[in-house]
Structure formats: C-alpha cells, structure tokens
Amino acid sequence: MYNYHLLEDRDILCIDQKSFFASVSCVEKGLNPMETKLAVVADTKRQGSVVLAATPALKKLGIKTGSRLFEIPHRKDIYIINPSMRRYLEVALKISKIVLRYVSPKDLYQYSIDEFFMDVTDSYFHFNTTLHAFCDRLIKEILEETGIHCAIGIGSNMLLSKIALDNEAKIQSNGLAEWRYSDVPTKVWSIQPLSNFWGIRKRTEEKLNKRGIFKIGQLAQYPCSLLKRELGVIGVDLHLHANGIDQSKMNEQYQTCTPSLCKSQILMRDYTYNECKVVMQELIEEVASRLRARKKLAKTISFSFGYKDGQVVSKQYTLQSGTNLDKDIF
C-alpha cells in the first residue's frame, strides 16, 4: 500500500456555487434561491427543452439538471425562465474577484463556471486562526456580495477536496466537509456506486463491475498491476485515486506534446441538419483562422456531435497533406 507520510499534505478547497444558474436567476428577481422553485430551461417555448439548472426547492419535486420542460408541474409557485449567460459570467467573475482577495492567481484553478479550486496552504492563516473559520468567512462574503450560496470541500489534494465536496459538503447544513489522507479508509473507500466517485463514468464502472469491483475500497485493494494490464494507464490512475492520491498541482503549467486546436459550442435548442451545417462551418472557419495565425497546418481532423439524450457521435479522418484552409476541411 501507499505511504501517505511521503505525500505533500496541502490545504486545498473545492468550492461549488449551489445551483448556480438557477440561483443567479433567483437573485436577479429578488427571490431567495434556497426557498424558490425555479428552473432555467434552454428554451421555454419547446416542451422537450432541457432543464439547465433547478433550485434546491424544485429538486425536491424531482426536477433536476437534464430533466425536460414537460416534466415540470404546472404550478403558480414554479418559475420557468430562459438562461442569461452574460449575467452568469458576470457573477462568476465577481466571485473570482472575491476569491483573489485571499490567494494569488496561480493558487486559483477555475474548474467550471460554478466550481473552482483554491490552494490556501500558505494564505488562510493570515485571515483566520483556523481553516474552517476561513471557509466560513469566504462562504459568508460570497453570499453577502452576490446572494449565491456555496459549499466547500477541504482536502489534502485536489482530488480529496473534490470528492469531499461531492459526497459530503453539499448535504451538510454548513456546506463544509474535510477529507484528509487519514479519512481514506473510512470515507473514500465507502463510496458506492463507483460512478459516485469523481472521474469514473458509467462505461468504466461497468468494466470494473465485471471484475467484481463495486466499491471504491475494492478498487483500492485490487492489484494495480492487473488494473494496468486490463485498462492501461487509466488503471494506474484509478488505483491511485481510489487510495486518495492525486499529485497534480494547480500552479504547474501543462505543456502539450502534440498541439491541437479545437473549438466547441453548446446549442441552446435542437438544431436542424442545415442549421448544424452552418454552425460547423463557423467553427471550422474559426479554427482555420487560428491555424493561419500560428502559421501551422493540420492533417488529422476530428469532430463530434452530442445529442440531448446523451448520445455522442465522433468521427476522424486524415488529409493527404496539411492545410489551414476551411474549404479543405469542410
């Protein structure tokens, strides 16, 4: 097994803004995000439109991210609105500015619009005597200045802070949970099903289930050599993660060995075939423009389409010679 005494034990926070899109929309209307039943829907005019976010009160009725508009009960106390991405980005930026009062940019990692990591190992004690007191302070400031409620996972590394957030902090009344290396056997290993663990998706879960692995504890104790032989490099990563080990650092800049350029776009409604062609043309034109700006050529082209039911179609092809012209790619 692993010797945790040889690993760096830092104070990493993983912070999530609860039901972010829905909460921002509530605050804009002067409503309490924790009491109001509100859903942000991609297109309120289409009954099959996807719910992008729902407040905690609406989630209690079974409506959550990924639900459909037609599933939402027709009630006067339920608000259904379209998204306001510009406003969501403004609030996210405001929260980032609050956080940067306490850490330098290199100690902040934005994981998504509503979730980020902070390394406060060398800074929290300048503001509070304990780590939990610092977290309480941060939660309070964000709430007072934006109206958004937060939950914070505390861990010895980024992985432990993330799974502490997902599996405990989000259901705690104070929004806090702390998982250290010493908690791995009692907390990390008890996680099941496997897909409740960050980084393990359904397909990987099915592969592991076929090997008799149903809990993170079983994954942690499964021979690493067998995981590597059966799953490749990902098997080694899974074994490390199941044992609470993550050696990634926020302030390390990743250098790609095989540079690639990409562009993606999330569509807020169902698109027809011809509409999709227009979007593809626009994306290709932008990528080709970036290639020309860098004086680079590309030979391998790949693309993928994701459908509202979760299905993804991906294709890839290689040109005979490199190009940076969109007419050669499209």
PDB file of N, CA and C in Angstrom, residues 124 127-144 150-153 173-177:
ATOM      1  N   TYR A 124      -4.352  31.108   4.279  1.00  0.00           N
ATOM      2  CA  TYR A 124      -5.564  31.232   5.099  1.00  0.00           C
ATOM      3  C   TYR A 124      -5.292  31.779   6.490  1.00  0.00           C
ATOM      4  N   PHE A 127      -5.714  35.414   7.630  1.00  0.00           N
ATOM      5  CA  PHE A 127      -7.047  35.992   7.758  1.00  0.00           C
ATOM      6  C   PHE A 127      -7.866  35.390   8.898  1.00  0.00           C
ATOM      7  N   ASN A 128      -7.618  34.136   9.218  1.00  0.00           N
ATOM      8  CA  ASN A 128      -8.348  33.455  10.294  1.00  0.00           C
ATOM      9  C   ASN A 128      -7.422  32.476  11.008  1.00  0.00           C
ATOM     10  N   THR A 129      -7.783  32.142  12.228  1.00  0.00           N
ATOM     11  CA  THR A 129      -6.929  31.245  13.018  1.00  0.00           C
ATOM     12  C   THR A 129      -7.061  29.791  12.592  1.00  0.00           C
ATOM     13  N   THR A 130      -8.228  29.405  12.046  1.00  0.00           N
ATOM     14  CA  THR A 130      -8.431  28.021  11.616  1.00  0.00           C
ATOM     15  C   THR A 130      -8.911  27.984  10.173  1.00  0.00           C
ATOM     16  N   LEU A 131      -8.704  26.844   9.537  1.00  0.00           N
ATOM     17  CA  LEU A 131      -9.116  26.672   8.143  1.00  0.00           C
ATOM     18  C   LEU A 131     -10.631  26.730   8.008  1.00  0.00           C
ATOM     19  N   HIS A 132     -11.349  26.126   8.949  1.00  0.00           N
ATOM     20  CA  HIS A 132     -12.811  26.131   8.882  1.00  0.00           C
ATOM     21  C   HIS A 132     -13.364  27.545   9.058  1.00  0.00           C
ATOM     22  N   ALA A 133     -12.728  28.328   9.923  1.00  0.00           N
ATOM     23  CA  ALA A 133     -13.165  29.712  10.114  1.00  0.00           C
ATOM     24  C   ALA A 133     -12.956  30.514   8.833  1.00  0.00           C
ATOM     25  N   PHE A 134     -11.861  30.240   8.137  1.00  0.00           N
ATOM     26  CA  PHE A 134     -11.603  30.911   6.865  1.00  0.00           C
ATOM     27  C   PHE A 134     -12.679  30.549   5.841  1.00  0.00           C
ATOM     28  N   CYS A 135     -13.037  29.271   5.785  1.00  0.00           N
ATOM     29  CA  CYS A 135     -14.066  28.824   4.835  1.00  0.00           C
ATOM     30  C   CYS A 135     -15.414  29.469   5.155  1.00  0.00           C
ATOM     31  N   ASP A 136     -15.751  29.543   6.435  1.00  0.00           N
ATOM     32  CA  ASP A 136     -17.000  30.204   6.838  1.00  0.00           C
ATOM     33  C   ASP A 136     -17.001  31.659   6.384  1.00  0.00           C
ATOM     34  N   ARG A 137     -15.866  32.303   6.528  1.00  0.00           N
ATOM     35  CA  ARG A 137     -15.728  33.705   6.114  1.00  0.00           C
ATOM     36  C   ARG A 137     -15.948  33.845   4.608  1.00  0.00           C
ATOM     37  N   LEU A 138     -15.345  32.955   3.842  1.00  0.00           N
ATOM     38  CA  LEU A 138     -15.460  33.010   2.387  1.00  0.00           C
ATOM     39  C   LEU A 138     -16.902  32.773   1.942  1.00  0.00           C
ATOM     40  N   ILE A 139     -17.545  31.771   2.531  1.00  0.00           N
ATOM     41  CA  ILE A 139     -18.949  31.483   2.205  1.00  0.00           C
ATOM     42  C   ILE A 139     -19.820  32.699   2.500  1.00  0.00           C
ATOM     43  N   LYS A 140     -19.581  33.337   3.646  1.00  0.00           N
ATOM     44  CA  LYS A 140     -20.373  34.499   4.059  1.00  0.00           C
ATOM     45  C   LYS A 140     -20.174  35.671   3.110  1.00  0.00           C
ATOM     46  N   GLU A 141     -18.924  35.936   2.717  1.00  0.00           N
ATOM     47  CA  GLU A 141     -18.651  37.067   1.829  1.00  0.00           C
ATOM     48  C   GLU A 141     -19.293  36.870   0.460  1.00  0.00           C
ATOM     49  N   ILE A 142     -19.170  35.671  -0.082  1.00  0.00           N
ATOM     50  CA  ILE A 142     -19.773  35.403  -1.394  1.00  0.00           C
ATOM     51  C   ILE A 142     -21.286  35.555  -1.326  1.00  0.00           C
ATOM     52  N   LEU A 143     -21.897  35.071  -0.245  1.00  0.00           N
ATOM     53  CA  LEU A 143     -23.346  35.184  -0.082  1.00  0.00           C
ATOM     54  C   LEU A 143     -23.773  36.640   0.042  1.00  0.00           C
ATOM     55  N   GLU A 144     -23.065  37.413   0.854  1.00  0.00           N
ATOM     56  CA  GLU A 144     -23.444  38.807   1.082  1.00  0.00           C
ATOM     57  C   GLU A 144     -23.270  39.665  -0.166  1.00  0.00           C
ATOM     58  N   CYS A 150     -22.732  28.789  -1.230  1.00  0.00           N
ATOM     59  CA  CYS A 150     -21.619  27.928  -1.641  1.00  0.00           C
ATOM     60  C   CYS A 150     -21.461  26.730  -0.718  1.00  0.00           C
ATOM     61  N   ALA A 151     -20.814  25.700  -1.238  1.00  0.00           N
ATOM     62  CA  ALA A 151     -20.383  24.554  -0.436  1.00  0.00           C
ATOM     63  C   ALA A 151     -18.894  24.375  -0.699  1.00  0.00           C
ATOM     64  N   ILE A 152     -18.147  23.948   0.326  1.00  0.00           N
ATOM     65  CA  ILE A 152     -16.697  23.830   0.195  1.00  0.00           C
ATOM     66  C   ILE A 152     -16.217  22.468   0.680  1.00  0.00           C
ATOM     67  N   GLY A 153     -15.464  21.795  -0.182  1.00  0.00           N
ATOM     68  CA  GLY A 153     -14.787  20.568   0.205  1.00  0.00           C
ATOM     69  C   GLY A 153     -13.335  20.885   0.497  1.00  0.00           C
ATOM     70  N   SER A 173     -25.400  21.082   6.475  1.00  0.00           N
ATOM     71  CA  SER A 173     -26.107  22.345   6.691  1.00  0.00           C
ATOM     72  C   SER A 173     -25.168  23.549   6.611  1.00  0.00           C
ATOM     73  N   ASN A 174     -23.910  23.372   7.034  1.00  0.00           N
ATOM     74  CA  ASN A 174     -22.956  24.485   6.967  1.00  0.00           C
ATOM     75  C   ASN A 174     -22.162  24.505   5.666  1.00  0.00           C
ATOM     76  N   GLY A 175     -22.401  23.512   4.790  1.00  0.00           N
ATOM     77  CA  GLY A 175     -21.741  23.473   3.489  1.00  0.00           C
ATOM     78  C   GLY A 175     -20.265  23.158   3.525  1.00  0.00           C
ATOM     79  N   LEU A 176     -19.789  22.539   4.602  1.00  0.00           N
ATOM     80  CA  LEU A 176     -18.365  22.228   4.738  1.00  0.00           C
ATOM     81  C   LEU A 176     -18.127  20.743   4.972  1.00  0.00           C
ATOM     82  N   ALA A 177     -17.032  20.229   4.413  1.00  0.00           N
ATOM     83  CA  ALA A 177     -16.591  18.855   4.687  1.00  0.00           C
ATOM     84  C   ALA A 177     -15.091  18.794   4.455  1.00  0.00           C
TER      85      ALA A 177
END
